[in-house]
Amino acid sequence: MMSTNPFNISTVNHQTFVLVGIPGMEERNSWMAFPLCLLYVLTLFGNVVILFVIKTEQSLHAPMYLFLSILACSDLGATVCTMPTMLGVYWFDSREISFSACITQMFFIHLFQWIESGILVAMAFDRFVAIHNPLRYTSLLPNTVIGKIGLAILARAFCVCLPTPFLIKRLPFCRSNVLSHSYCLHQDIMHLACADTTVNILYGLIAVICTLGLDVMIILVSYILILKTVLSIASREERSKSLNTCVSHICAILIFYIPMIGASAVHRFGRQLSPIVHMMMANIYIAVPPVLNPIVYSVKTHQIRQRIRKMFQQTK
């Protein structure tokens, strides 16, 4: 359908977008297929095992592990909505995606992104309560409160993401319909528009500041309070034990935020870098955190590690 935008450019509302594998080396996309497929399998297996262990082991029905189960669900959701198209690009060279499917994928990618950030905040609060008031820990965070926190995180993420499909749909597109990655992101689709995208840019900036920015500040404040509480503990052994309960969560924070910041920095300031660097950072940002979280919690959390070992011994 042809129309004329304010810049007097002939525009086309694309029915499809084209996803990109290895830039300039599309014939070698299969090189990435096996590693991505392996990551996909490990992510599904690791997070399903975490959920199964927490569900079946009564001693793990504590706030910390219930938040971990929500994190595992978020990782599974993010994986399910991105990996099929990524594997389609790299394995089967299936690069076209319909406009509607692209916008839907974009919505769910950002939804699970905000959900995961919110869960990390909730887990920071959980660690503060556990260390500051261990005797009342479970009574201060009963299942009903955890359920309400989970619903609040979901509601916030949904409200933040809801405008983005409409902001994209209002834009006219012209010339290229080739995206930069093997999945759809708001900023990537937005750059193909032949119209003023100031509203999209401002909304994206406000959304990031009011969600990720605020979440990072709350996490920092939580850990300042945790350190203050830990330093007030007389016993060195108790201080060490308290801090050890935070190691897995700190690793989860780094796993989530470092690839995101790295991908954003490369996208914004690394235009002179090779397109392969952009591709690798984009794939790491979307595919690596969901596979690392269950590994970190399985290795660093004694109760989960013990239960997983016991489960496999029973299987044998």
PDB file of C-alpha atoms in Angstrom:
ATOM      1  CA  MET A   1       0.000   0.000   0.000  1.00  0.00           C
ATOM      2  CA  MET A   2       1.570   3.264  -1.140  1.00  0.00           C
ATOM      3  CA  SER A   3       1.393   6.520   0.789  1.00  0.00           C
ATOM      4  CA  THR A   4       3.299   9.778   1.210  1.00  0.00           C
ATOM      5  CA  ASN A   5       5.009  10.713   4.476  1.00  0.00           C
ATOM      6  CA  PRO A   6       5.993  14.225   5.664  1.00  0.00           C
ATOM      7  CA  PHE A   7       9.395  13.799   4.022  1.00  0.00           C
ATOM      8  CA  ASN A   8       7.806  13.269   0.605  1.00  0.00           C
ATOM      9  CA  ILE A   9       9.209   9.715   0.337  1.00  0.00           C
ATOM     10  CA  SER A  10       7.232   6.902  -1.234  1.00  0.00           C
ATOM     11  CA  THR A  11       6.655   4.354   1.546  1.00  0.00           C
ATOM     12  CA  VAL A  12       5.562   0.762   1.751  1.00  0.00           C
ATOM     13  CA  ASN A  13       4.019  -0.949   4.759  1.00  0.00           C
ATOM     14  CA  HIS A  14       6.160  -4.083   4.665  1.00  0.00           C
ATOM     15  CA  GLN A  15       4.343  -7.385   5.119  1.00  0.00           C
ATOM     16  CA  THR A  16       7.602  -9.140   6.032  1.00  0.00           C
ATOM     17  CA  PHE A  17      10.998  -8.361   7.522  1.00  0.00           C
ATOM     18  CA  VAL A  18      14.242 -10.162   6.767  1.00  0.00           C
ATOM     19  CA  LEU A  19      16.317 -11.471   9.674  1.00  0.00           C
ATOM     20  CA  VAL A  20      20.120 -11.588   9.493  1.00  0.00           C
ATOM     21  CA  GLY A  21      22.498 -14.378  10.460  1.00  0.00           C
ATOM     22  CA  ILE A  22      26.254 -13.913  10.005  1.00  0.00           C
ATOM     23  CA  PRO A  23      26.518 -10.568   8.134  1.00  0.00           C
ATOM     24  CA  GLY A  24      28.122 -10.966   4.726  1.00  0.00           C
ATOM     25  CA  MET A  25      28.643 -14.691   5.322  1.00  0.00           C
ATOM     26  CA  GLU A  26      25.098 -16.032   5.061  1.00  0.00           C
ATOM     27  CA  GLU A  27      26.368 -19.205   3.389  1.00  0.00           C
ATOM     28  CA  ARG A  28      28.145 -20.028   6.673  1.00  0.00           C
ATOM     29  CA  ASN A  29      25.134 -19.529   8.928  1.00  0.00           C
ATOM     30  CA  SER A  30      25.241 -23.246   9.742  1.00  0.00           C
ATOM     31  CA  TRP A  31      28.417 -22.582  11.749  1.00  0.00           C
ATOM     32  CA  MET A  32      26.270 -20.925  14.397  1.00  0.00           C
ATOM     33  CA  ALA A  33      23.423 -23.448  14.188  1.00  0.00           C
ATOM     34  CA  PHE A  34      24.941 -26.206  16.321  1.00  0.00           C
ATOM     35  CA  PRO A  35      26.160 -23.948  19.203  1.00  0.00           C
ATOM     36  CA  LEU A  36      22.749 -22.223  19.302  1.00  0.00           C
ATOM     37  CA  CYS A  37      20.911 -25.541  19.226  1.00  0.00           C
ATOM     38  CA  LEU A  38      23.095 -26.779  22.100  1.00  0.00           C
ATOM     39  CA  LEU A  39      22.356 -23.594  24.075  1.00  0.00           C
ATOM     40  CA  TYR A  40      18.644 -24.080  23.379  1.00  0.00           C
ATOM     41  CA  VAL A  41      18.681 -27.666  24.683  1.00  0.00           C
ATOM     42  CA  LEU A  42      20.764 -26.767  27.761  1.00  0.00           C
ATOM     43  CA  THR A  43      18.485 -23.816  28.565  1.00  0.00           C
ATOM     44  CA  LEU A  44      15.327 -25.910  28.383  1.00  0.00           C
ATOM     45  CA  PHE A  45      16.882 -28.782  30.332  1.00  0.00           C
ATOM     46  CA  GLY A  46      18.506 -26.622  33.025  1.00  0.00           C
ATOM     47  CA  ASN A  47      15.461 -24.471  33.774  1.00  0.00           C
ATOM     48  CA  VAL A  48      13.027 -27.404  33.686  1.00  0.00           C
ATOM     49  CA  VAL A  49      15.281 -29.294  36.153  1.00  0.00           C
ATOM     50  CA  ILE A  50      15.354 -26.242  38.464  1.00  0.00           C
ATOM     51  CA  LEU A  51      11.548 -25.989  38.361  1.00  0.00           C
ATOM     52  CA  PHE A  52      11.112 -29.732  38.926  1.00  0.00           C
ATOM     53  CA  VAL A  53      13.515 -29.784  41.878  1.00  0.00           C
ATOM     54  CA  ILE A  54      11.864 -26.784  43.567  1.00  0.00           C
ATOM     55  CA  LYS A  55       8.373 -28.234  43.015  1.00  0.00           C
ATOM     56  CA  THR A  56       9.171 -31.729  44.308  1.00  0.00           C
ATOM     57  CA  GLU A  57      11.450 -30.839  47.228  1.00  0.00           C
ATOM     58  CA  GLN A  58       9.409 -29.529  50.165  1.00  0.00           C
ATOM     59  CA  SER A  59      12.455 -27.972  51.860  1.00  0.00           C
ATOM     60  CA  LEU A  60      12.899 -25.689  48.819  1.00  0.00           C
ATOM     61  CA  HIS A  61       9.451 -24.124  49.198  1.00  0.00           C
ATOM     62  CA  ALA A  62      11.094 -21.028  50.673  1.00  0.00           C
ATOM     63  CA  PRO A  63      10.923 -17.438  49.330  1.00  0.00           C
ATOM     64  CA  MET A  64      14.398 -17.527  47.765  1.00  0.00           C
ATOM     65  CA  TYR A  65      13.621 -20.645  45.722  1.00  0.00           C
ATOM     66  CA  LEU A  66      10.124 -19.503  44.766  1.00  0.00           C
ATOM     67  CA  PHE A  67      11.647 -16.344  43.293  1.00  0.00           C
ATOM     68  CA  LEU A  68      14.193 -18.560  41.535  1.00  0.00           C
ATOM     69  CA  SER A  69      11.355 -20.588  40.003  1.00  0.00           C
ATOM     70  CA  ILE A  70       9.824 -17.355  38.641  1.00  0.00           C
ATOM     71  CA  LEU A  71      13.248 -16.455  37.197  1.00  0.00           C
ATOM     72  CA  ALA A  72      13.427 -19.898  35.537  1.00  0.00           C
ATOM     73  CA  CYS A  73       9.960 -19.391  34.007  1.00  0.00           C
ATOM     74  CA  SER A  74      11.068 -16.007  32.659  1.00  0.00           C
ATOM     75  CA  ASP A  75      14.197 -17.538  31.127  1.00  0.00           C
ATOM     76  CA  LEU A  76      12.129 -20.293  29.513  1.00  0.00           C
ATOM     77  CA  GLY A  77       9.720 -17.705  28.101  1.00  0.00           C
ATOM     78  CA  ALA A  78      12.535 -15.587  26.655  1.00  0.00           C
ATOM     79  CA  THR A  79      14.115 -18.676  25.099  1.00  0.00           C
ATOM     80  CA  VAL A  80      10.911 -20.040  23.591  1.00  0.00           C
ATOM     81  CA  CYS A  81      10.063 -16.724  21.914  1.00  0.00           C
ATOM     82  CA  THR A  82      13.512 -16.157  20.342  1.00  0.00           C
ATOM     83  CA  MET A  83      15.324 -19.426  19.721  1.00  0.00           C
ATOM     84  CA  PRO A  84      12.952 -20.879  17.057  1.00  0.00           C
ATOM     85  CA  THR A  85      13.493 -17.901  14.722  1.00  0.00           C
ATOM     86  CA  MET A  86      17.227 -17.825  15.488  1.00  0.00           C
ATOM     87  CA  LEU A  87      17.587 -21.526  14.700  1.00  0.00           C
ATOM     88  CA  GLY A  88      15.435 -21.018  11.610  1.00  0.00           C
ATOM     89  CA  VAL A  89      17.869 -18.372  10.339  1.00  0.00           C
ATOM     90  CA  TYR A  90      21.083 -20.240  11.124  1.00  0.00           C
ATOM     91  CA  TRP A  91      19.992 -23.810  10.476  1.00  0.00           C
ATOM     92  CA  PHE A  92      17.403 -23.620   7.671  1.00  0.00           C
ATOM     93  CA  ASP A  93      18.201 -20.176   6.207  1.00  0.00           C
ATOM     94  CA  SER A  94      14.582 -19.223   6.895  1.00  0.00           C
ATOM     95  CA  ARG A  95      15.092 -15.490   7.150  1.00  0.00           C
ATOM     96  CA  GLU A  96      11.688 -13.980   6.465  1.00  0.00           C
ATOM     97  CA  ILE A  97       9.323 -13.143   9.304  1.00  0.00           C
ATOM     98  CA  SER A  98       5.907 -11.567   8.906  1.00  0.00           C
ATOM     99  CA  PHE A  99       5.316  -8.059  10.208  1.00  0.00           C
ATOM    100  CA  SER A 100       2.775  -9.311  12.794  1.00  0.00           C
ATOM    101  CA  ALA A 101       5.028 -12.148  13.976  1.00  0.00           C
ATOM    102  CA  CYS A 102       7.969  -9.752  14.283  1.00  0.00           C
ATOM    103  CA  ILE A 103       5.994  -7.292  16.412  1.00  0.00           C
ATOM    104  CA  THR A 104       4.681 -10.145  18.575  1.00  0.00           C
ATOM    105  CA  GLN A 105       8.203 -11.482  19.116  1.00  0.00           C
ATOM    106  CA  MET A 106       9.440  -7.959  19.890  1.00  0.00           C
ATOM    107  CA  PHE A 107       6.714  -7.538  22.522  1.00  0.00           C
ATOM    108  CA  PHE A 108       7.531 -10.803  24.298  1.00  0.00           C
ATOM    109  CA  ILE A 109      11.306 -10.283  24.195  1.00  0.00           C
ATOM    110  CA  HIS A 110      10.949  -6.930  25.943  1.00  0.00           C
ATOM    111  CA  LEU A 111       8.251  -8.308  28.273  1.00  0.00           C
ATOM    112  CA  PHE A 112      10.523 -11.067  29.588  1.00  0.00           C
ATOM    113  CA  GLN A 113      13.404  -8.584  29.749  1.00  0.00           C
ATOM    114  CA  TRP A 114      11.482  -6.312  32.123  1.00  0.00           C
ATOM    115  CA  ILE A 115      10.138  -9.329  34.068  1.00  0.00           C
ATOM    116  CA  GLU A 116      13.661 -10.645  34.659  1.00  0.00           C
ATOM    117  CA  SER A 117      14.872  -7.244  35.819  1.00  0.00           C
ATOM    118  CA  GLY A 118      11.927  -7.019  38.239  1.00  0.00           C
ATOM    119  CA  ILE A 119      12.629 -10.521  39.589  1.00  0.00           C
ATOM    120  CA  LEU A 120      16.267  -9.600  40.263  1.00  0.00           C
ATOM    121  CA  VAL A 121      15.005  -6.635  42.324  1.00  0.00           C
ATOM    122  CA  ALA A 122      12.635  -8.916  44.255  1.00  0.00           C
ATOM    123  CA  MET A 123      15.476 -11.371  44.901  1.00  0.00           C
ATOM    124  CA  ALA A 124      17.674  -8.534  46.205  1.00  0.00           C
ATOM    125  CA  PHE A 125      14.890  -7.568  48.612  1.00  0.00           C
ATOM    126  CA  ASP A 126      14.535 -11.242  49.574  1.00  0.00           C
ATOM    127  CA  ARG A 127      18.257 -11.454  50.439  1.00  0.00           C
ATOM    128  CA  PHE A 128      18.028  -8.265  52.516  1.00  0.00           C
ATOM    129  CA  VAL A 129      15.077  -9.614  54.539  1.00  0.00           C
ATOM    130  CA  ALA A 130      16.790 -12.996  55.012  1.00  0.00           C
ATOM    131  CA  ILE A 131      19.986 -11.402  56.350  1.00  0.00           C
ATOM    132  CA  HIS A 132      18.485  -8.487  58.271  1.00  0.00           C
ATOM    133  CA  ASN A 133      15.681 -10.420  59.949  1.00  0.00           C
ATOM    134  CA  PRO A 134      16.381 -14.176  59.606  1.00  0.00           C
ATOM    135  CA  LEU A 135      14.023 -15.237  62.416  1.00  0.00           C
ATOM    136  CA  ARG A 136      10.999 -13.655  60.703  1.00  0.00           C
ATOM    137  CA  TYR A 137      12.143 -14.332  57.144  1.00  0.00           C
ATOM    138  CA  THR A 138       9.447 -16.810  56.112  1.00  0.00           C
ATOM    139  CA  SER A 139       6.697 -14.993  58.007  1.00  0.00           C
ATOM    140  CA  LEU A 140       7.546 -11.668  56.320  1.00  0.00           C
ATOM    141  CA  LEU A 141       7.545 -13.314  52.872  1.00  0.00           C
ATOM    142  CA  PRO A 142       4.723 -15.899  52.816  1.00  0.00           C
ATOM    143  CA  ASN A 143       3.568 -17.452  49.555  1.00  0.00           C
ATOM    144  CA  THR A 144       0.733 -14.931  49.218  1.00  0.00           C
ATOM    145  CA  VAL A 145       3.172 -12.006  49.337  1.00  0.00           C
ATOM    146  CA  ILE A 146       5.487 -13.690  46.812  1.00  0.00           C
ATOM    147  CA  GLY A 147       2.496 -14.281  44.524  1.00  0.00           C
ATOM    148  CA  LYS A 148       1.511 -10.608  44.758  1.00  0.00           C
ATOM    149  CA  ILE A 149       5.096  -9.521  44.039  1.00  0.00           C
ATOM    150  CA  GLY A 150       5.171 -11.820  40.994  1.00  0.00           C
ATOM    151  CA  LEU A 151       1.878 -10.397  39.706  1.00  0.00           C
ATOM    152  CA  ALA A 152       3.130  -6.838  40.271  1.00  0.00           C
ATOM    153  CA  ILE A 153       6.310  -7.595  38.283  1.00  0.00           C
ATOM    154  CA  LEU A 154       4.244  -9.077  35.444  1.00  0.00           C
ATOM    155  CA  ALA A 155       1.789  -6.153  35.462  1.00  0.00           C
ATOM    156  CA  ARG A 156       4.611  -3.587  35.372  1.00  0.00           C
ATOM    157  CA  ALA A 157       6.350  -5.381  32.490  1.00  0.00           C
ATOM    158  CA  PHE A 158       3.088  -5.689  30.538  1.00  0.00           C
ATOM    159  CA  CYS A 159       2.208  -2.002  31.000  1.00  0.00           C
ATOM    160  CA  VAL A 160       5.702  -0.888  29.925  1.00  0.00           C
ATOM    161  CA  CYS A 161       5.690  -3.110  26.809  1.00  0.00           C
ATOM    162  CA  LEU A 162       2.066  -2.577  25.743  1.00  0.00           C
ATOM    163  CA  PRO A 163       2.604   0.722  23.850  1.00  0.00           C
ATOM    164  CA  THR A 164       5.559  -0.550  21.768  1.00  0.00           C
ATOM    165  CA  PRO A 165       3.575  -2.558  19.143  1.00  0.00           C
ATOM    166  CA  PHE A 166       1.302   0.440  18.575  1.00  0.00           C
ATOM    167  CA  LEU A 167       4.269   2.814  18.339  1.00  0.00           C
ATOM    168  CA  ILE A 168       5.784   0.575  15.649  1.00  0.00           C
ATOM    169  CA  LYS A 169       2.514  -0.006  13.752  1.00  0.00           C
ATOM    170  CA  ARG A 170       1.946   3.735  13.288  1.00  0.00           C
ATOM    171  CA  LEU A 171       5.262   4.101  11.419  1.00  0.00           C
ATOM    172  CA  PRO A 172       5.561   3.916   7.613  1.00  0.00           C
ATOM    173  CA  PHE A 173       8.454   1.850   6.204  1.00  0.00           C
ATOM    174  CA  CYS A 174      10.403   2.313   2.982  1.00  0.00           C
ATOM    175  CA  ARG A 175      13.444   0.990   1.148  1.00  0.00           C
ATOM    176  CA  SER A 176      15.012  -1.759   3.269  1.00  0.00           C
ATOM    177  CA  ASN A 177      13.146  -4.323   5.351  1.00  0.00           C
ATOM    178  CA  VAL A 178      16.351  -6.076   6.518  1.00  0.00           C
ATOM    179  CA  LEU A 179      16.809  -6.160  10.299  1.00  0.00           C
ATOM    180  CA  SER A 180      20.176  -6.272  12.086  1.00  0.00           C
ATOM    181  CA  HIS A 181      19.686  -9.470  14.083  1.00  0.00           C
ATOM    182  CA  SER A 182      18.083 -12.908  13.935  1.00  0.00           C
ATOM    183  CA  TYR A 183      15.215 -11.696  16.128  1.00  0.00           C
ATOM    184  CA  CYS A 184      13.066  -8.555  16.394  1.00  0.00           C
ATOM    185  CA  LEU A 185      13.743  -5.635  18.735  1.00  0.00           C
ATOM    186  CA  HIS A 186      11.934  -2.308  19.017  1.00  0.00           C
ATOM    187  CA  GLN A 187      14.990  -0.170  18.287  1.00  0.00           C
ATOM    188  CA  ASP A 188      15.965  -2.340  15.319  1.00  0.00           C
ATOM    189  CA  ILE A 189      12.543  -2.160  13.620  1.00  0.00           C
ATOM    190  CA  MET A 190      12.255   1.540  14.443  1.00  0.00           C
ATOM    191  CA  HIS A 191      15.452   2.387  12.506  1.00  0.00           C
ATOM    192  CA  LEU A 192      13.861   1.116   9.261  1.00  0.00           C
ATOM    193  CA  ALA A 193      11.013   3.643   9.450  1.00  0.00           C
ATOM    194  CA  CYS A 194      10.733   6.519   6.994  1.00  0.00           C
ATOM    195  CA  ALA A 195       9.216   8.926   9.501  1.00  0.00           C
ATOM    196  CA  ASP A 196      10.068  10.847  12.624  1.00  0.00           C
ATOM    197  CA  THR A 197      10.758   8.293  15.404  1.00  0.00           C
ATOM    198  CA  THR A 198      11.196  10.831  18.206  1.00  0.00           C
ATOM    199  CA  VAL A 199       8.182   9.450  20.098  1.00  0.00           C
ATOM    200  CA  ASN A 200       9.594   5.910  19.908  1.00  0.00           C
ATOM    201  CA  ILE A 201      13.036   7.065  21.037  1.00  0.00           C
ATOM    202  CA  LEU A 202      11.664   9.097  23.942  1.00  0.00           C
ATOM    203  CA  TYR A 203       9.370   6.300  25.065  1.00  0.00           C
ATOM    204  CA  GLY A 204      12.212   3.765  24.898  1.00  0.00           C
ATOM    205  CA  LEU A 205      14.464   6.080  26.919  1.00  0.00           C
ATOM    206  CA  ILE A 206      11.786   6.749  29.554  1.00  0.00           C
ATOM    207  CA  ALA A 207      10.975   3.018  29.774  1.00  0.00           C
ATOM    208  CA  VAL A 208      14.638   2.109  30.322  1.00  0.00           C
ATOM    209  CA  ILE A 209      15.173   4.820  32.959  1.00  0.00           C
ATOM    210  CA  CYS A 210      11.945   4.010  34.834  1.00  0.00           C
ATOM    211  CA  THR A 211      12.491   0.237  34.796  1.00  0.00           C
ATOM    212  CA  LEU A 212      16.078  -0.907  34.323  1.00  0.00           C
ATOM    213  CA  GLY A 213      17.560   2.301  35.745  1.00  0.00           C
ATOM    214  CA  LEU A 214      15.297   2.249  38.780  1.00  0.00           C
ATOM    215  CA  ASP A 215      15.838  -1.496  39.254  1.00  0.00           C
ATOM    216  CA  VAL A 216      19.617  -1.091  39.284  1.00  0.00           C
ATOM    217  CA  MET A 217      19.351   1.678  41.887  1.00  0.00           C
ATOM    218  CA  ILE A 218      17.102  -0.439  44.123  1.00  0.00           C
ATOM    219  CA  ILE A 219      19.481  -3.412  43.824  1.00  0.00           C
ATOM    220  CA  LEU A 220      22.458  -1.182  44.753  1.00  0.00           C
ATOM    221  CA  VAL A 221      20.619   0.239  47.770  1.00  0.00           C
ATOM    222  CA  SER A 222      19.591  -3.285  48.825  1.00  0.00           C
ATOM    223  CA  TYR A 223      23.203  -4.474  48.764  1.00  0.00           C
ATOM    224  CA  ILE A 224      24.420  -1.400  50.632  1.00  0.00           C
ATOM    225  CA  LEU A 225      21.901  -2.265  53.367  1.00  0.00           C
ATOM    226  CA  ILE A 226      22.934  -5.938  53.205  1.00  0.00           C
ATOM    227  CA  LEU A 227      26.622  -5.019  53.628  1.00  0.00           C
ATOM    228  CA  LYS A 228      25.748  -2.708  56.508  1.00  0.00           C
ATOM    229  CA  THR A 229      23.828  -5.534  58.217  1.00  0.00           C
ATOM    230  CA  VAL A 230      26.568  -8.111  57.568  1.00  0.00           C
ATOM    231  CA  LEU A 231      29.299  -5.843  58.962  1.00  0.00           C
ATOM    232  CA  SER A 232      27.301  -5.471  62.171  1.00  0.00           C
ATOM    233  CA  ILE A 233      27.445  -9.257  62.750  1.00  0.00           C
ATOM    234  CA  ALA A 234      30.103 -10.069  65.337  1.00  0.00           C
ATOM    235  CA  SER A 235      31.026 -13.569  64.153  1.00  0.00           C
ATOM    236  CA  ARG A 236      33.305 -13.717  61.119  1.00  0.00           C
ATOM    237  CA  GLU A 237      31.923 -17.136  60.215  1.00  0.00           C
ATOM    238  CA  GLU A 238      28.341 -15.822  60.286  1.00  0.00           C
ATOM    239  CA  ARG A 239      29.339 -12.854  58.122  1.00  0.00           C
ATOM    240  CA  SER A 240      30.863 -15.185  55.547  1.00  0.00           C
ATOM    241  CA  LYS A 241      27.811 -17.470  55.636  1.00  0.00           C
ATOM    242  CA  SER A 242      25.443 -14.527  55.123  1.00  0.00           C
ATOM    243  CA  LEU A 243      27.396 -13.159  52.177  1.00  0.00           C
ATOM    244  CA  ASN A 244      27.610 -16.614  50.573  1.00  0.00           C
ATOM    245  CA  THR A 245      23.816 -16.678  50.306  1.00  0.00           C
ATOM    246  CA  CYS A 246      24.068 -13.647  47.974  1.00  0.00           C
ATOM    247  CA  VAL A 247      26.694 -15.036  45.578  1.00  0.00           C
ATOM    248  CA  SER A 248      24.213 -16.743  43.229  1.00  0.00           C
ATOM    249  CA  HIS A 249      22.059 -13.633  43.030  1.00  0.00           C
ATOM    250  CA  ILE A 250      25.042 -11.372  42.336  1.00  0.00           C
ATOM    251  CA  CYS A 251      26.081 -13.741  39.525  1.00  0.00           C
ATOM    252  CA  ALA A 252      22.523 -13.618  38.106  1.00  0.00           C
ATOM    253  CA  ILE A 253      22.640  -9.787  38.153  1.00  0.00           C
ATOM    254  CA  LEU A 254      25.972  -9.741  36.285  1.00  0.00           C
ATOM    255  CA  ILE A 255      24.765 -12.384  33.804  1.00  0.00           C
ATOM    256  CA  PHE A 256      21.692 -10.293  32.985  1.00  0.00           C
ATOM    257  CA  TYR A 257      23.037  -6.734  32.942  1.00  0.00           C
ATOM    258  CA  ILE A 258      26.564  -7.132  31.494  1.00  0.00           C
ATOM    259  CA  PRO A 259      25.472  -8.636  28.114  1.00  0.00           C
ATOM    260  CA  MET A 260      22.656  -6.071  27.903  1.00  0.00           C
ATOM    261  CA  ILE A 261      25.005  -3.146  28.552  1.00  0.00           C
ATOM    262  CA  GLY A 262      27.621  -4.648  26.219  1.00  0.00           C
ATOM    263  CA  ALA A 263      25.140  -5.125  23.364  1.00  0.00           C
ATOM    264  CA  SER A 264      23.771  -1.580  23.860  1.00  0.00           C
ATOM    265  CA  ALA A 265      27.282  -0.080  23.932  1.00  0.00           C
ATOM    266  CA  VAL A 266      28.321  -1.922  20.765  1.00  0.00           C
ATOM    267  CA  HIS A 267      25.085  -0.901  19.034  1.00  0.00           C
ATOM    268  CA  ARG A 268      25.412   2.766  20.028  1.00  0.00           C
ATOM    269  CA  PHE A 269      29.183   3.417  19.995  1.00  0.00           C
ATOM    270  CA  GLY A 270      30.695   0.576  17.969  1.00  0.00           C
ATOM    271  CA  ARG A 271      29.507   1.368  14.468  1.00  0.00           C
ATOM    272  CA  GLN A 272      33.080   1.036  13.200  1.00  0.00           C
ATOM    273  CA  LEU A 273      33.334  -2.522  14.549  1.00  0.00           C
ATOM    274  CA  SER A 274      32.849  -5.567  12.344  1.00  0.00           C
ATOM    275  CA  PRO A 275      29.201  -6.616  11.806  1.00  0.00           C
ATOM    276  CA  ILE A 276      30.219 -10.024  13.184  1.00  0.00           C
ATOM    277  CA  VAL A 277      30.980  -8.380  16.546  1.00  0.00           C
ATOM    278  CA  HIS A 278      27.466  -6.876  16.559  1.00  0.00           C
ATOM    279  CA  MET A 279      26.003 -10.283  15.686  1.00  0.00           C
ATOM    280  CA  MET A 280      27.945 -12.082  18.433  1.00  0.00           C
ATOM    281  CA  MET A 281      27.011  -9.508  21.093  1.00  0.00           C
ATOM    282  CA  ALA A 282      23.339  -9.629  20.060  1.00  0.00           C
ATOM    283  CA  ASN A 283      23.303 -13.437  20.270  1.00  0.00           C
ATOM    284  CA  ILE A 284      25.133 -13.492  23.616  1.00  0.00           C
ATOM    285  CA  TYR A 285      22.703 -10.918  25.032  1.00  0.00           C
ATOM    286  CA  ILE A 286      19.640 -12.972  24.113  1.00  0.00           C
ATOM    287  CA  ALA A 287      20.871 -16.590  24.388  1.00  0.00           C
ATOM    288  CA  VAL A 288      23.493 -16.807  27.145  1.00  0.00           C
ATOM    289  CA  PRO A 289      21.766 -15.521  30.358  1.00  0.00           C
ATOM    290  CA  PRO A 290      18.930 -18.118  30.267  1.00  0.00           C
ATOM    291  CA  VAL A 291      21.443 -20.970  30.037  1.00  0.00           C
ATOM    292  CA  LEU A 292      23.814 -19.639  32.712  1.00  0.00           C
ATOM    293  CA  ASN A 293      21.274 -18.891  35.461  1.00  0.00           C
ATOM    294  CA  PRO A 294      20.351 -22.541  36.215  1.00  0.00           C
ATOM    295  CA  ILE A 295      24.039 -23.520  36.049  1.00  0.00           C
ATOM    296  CA  VAL A 296      25.016 -20.825  38.567  1.00  0.00           C
ATOM    297  CA  TYR A 297      22.231 -21.721  40.997  1.00  0.00           C
ATOM    298  CA  SER A 298      22.931 -25.450  40.636  1.00  0.00           C
ATOM    299  CA  VAL A 299      26.634 -24.980  41.358  1.00  0.00           C
ATOM    300  CA  LYS A 300      26.439 -22.272  44.027  1.00  0.00           C
ATOM    301  CA  THR A 301      23.321 -23.340  45.973  1.00  0.00           C
ATOM    302  CA  HIS A 302      24.044 -26.364  48.161  1.00  0.00           C
ATOM    303  CA  GLN A 303      20.398 -27.442  48.605  1.00  0.00           C
ATOM    304  CA  ILE A 304      19.688 -27.425  44.851  1.00  0.00           C
ATOM    305  CA  ARG A 305      22.987 -29.121  44.009  1.00  0.00           C
ATOM    306  CA  GLN A 306      22.327 -31.838  46.578  1.00  0.00           C
ATOM    307  CA  ARG A 307      18.770 -32.437  45.353  1.00  0.00           C
ATOM    308  CA  ILE A 308      19.847 -32.618  41.686  1.00  0.00           C
ATOM    309  CA  ARG A 309      22.599 -35.111  42.579  1.00  0.00           C
ATOM    310  CA  LYS A 310      20.102 -37.190  44.513  1.00  0.00           C
ATOM    311  CA  MET A 311      17.626 -37.078  41.601  1.00  0.00           C
ATOM    312  CA  PHE A 312      20.190 -38.378  39.097  1.00  0.00           C
ATOM    313  CA  GLN A 313      21.399 -41.064  41.503  1.00  0.00           C
ATOM    314  CA  GLN A 314      17.808 -42.312  41.816  1.00  0.00           C
ATOM    315  CA  THR A 315      17.499 -42.301  38.018  1.00  0.00           C
ATOM    316  CA  LYS A 316      20.602 -44.466  37.668  1.00  0.00           C
TER     317      LYS A 316
END
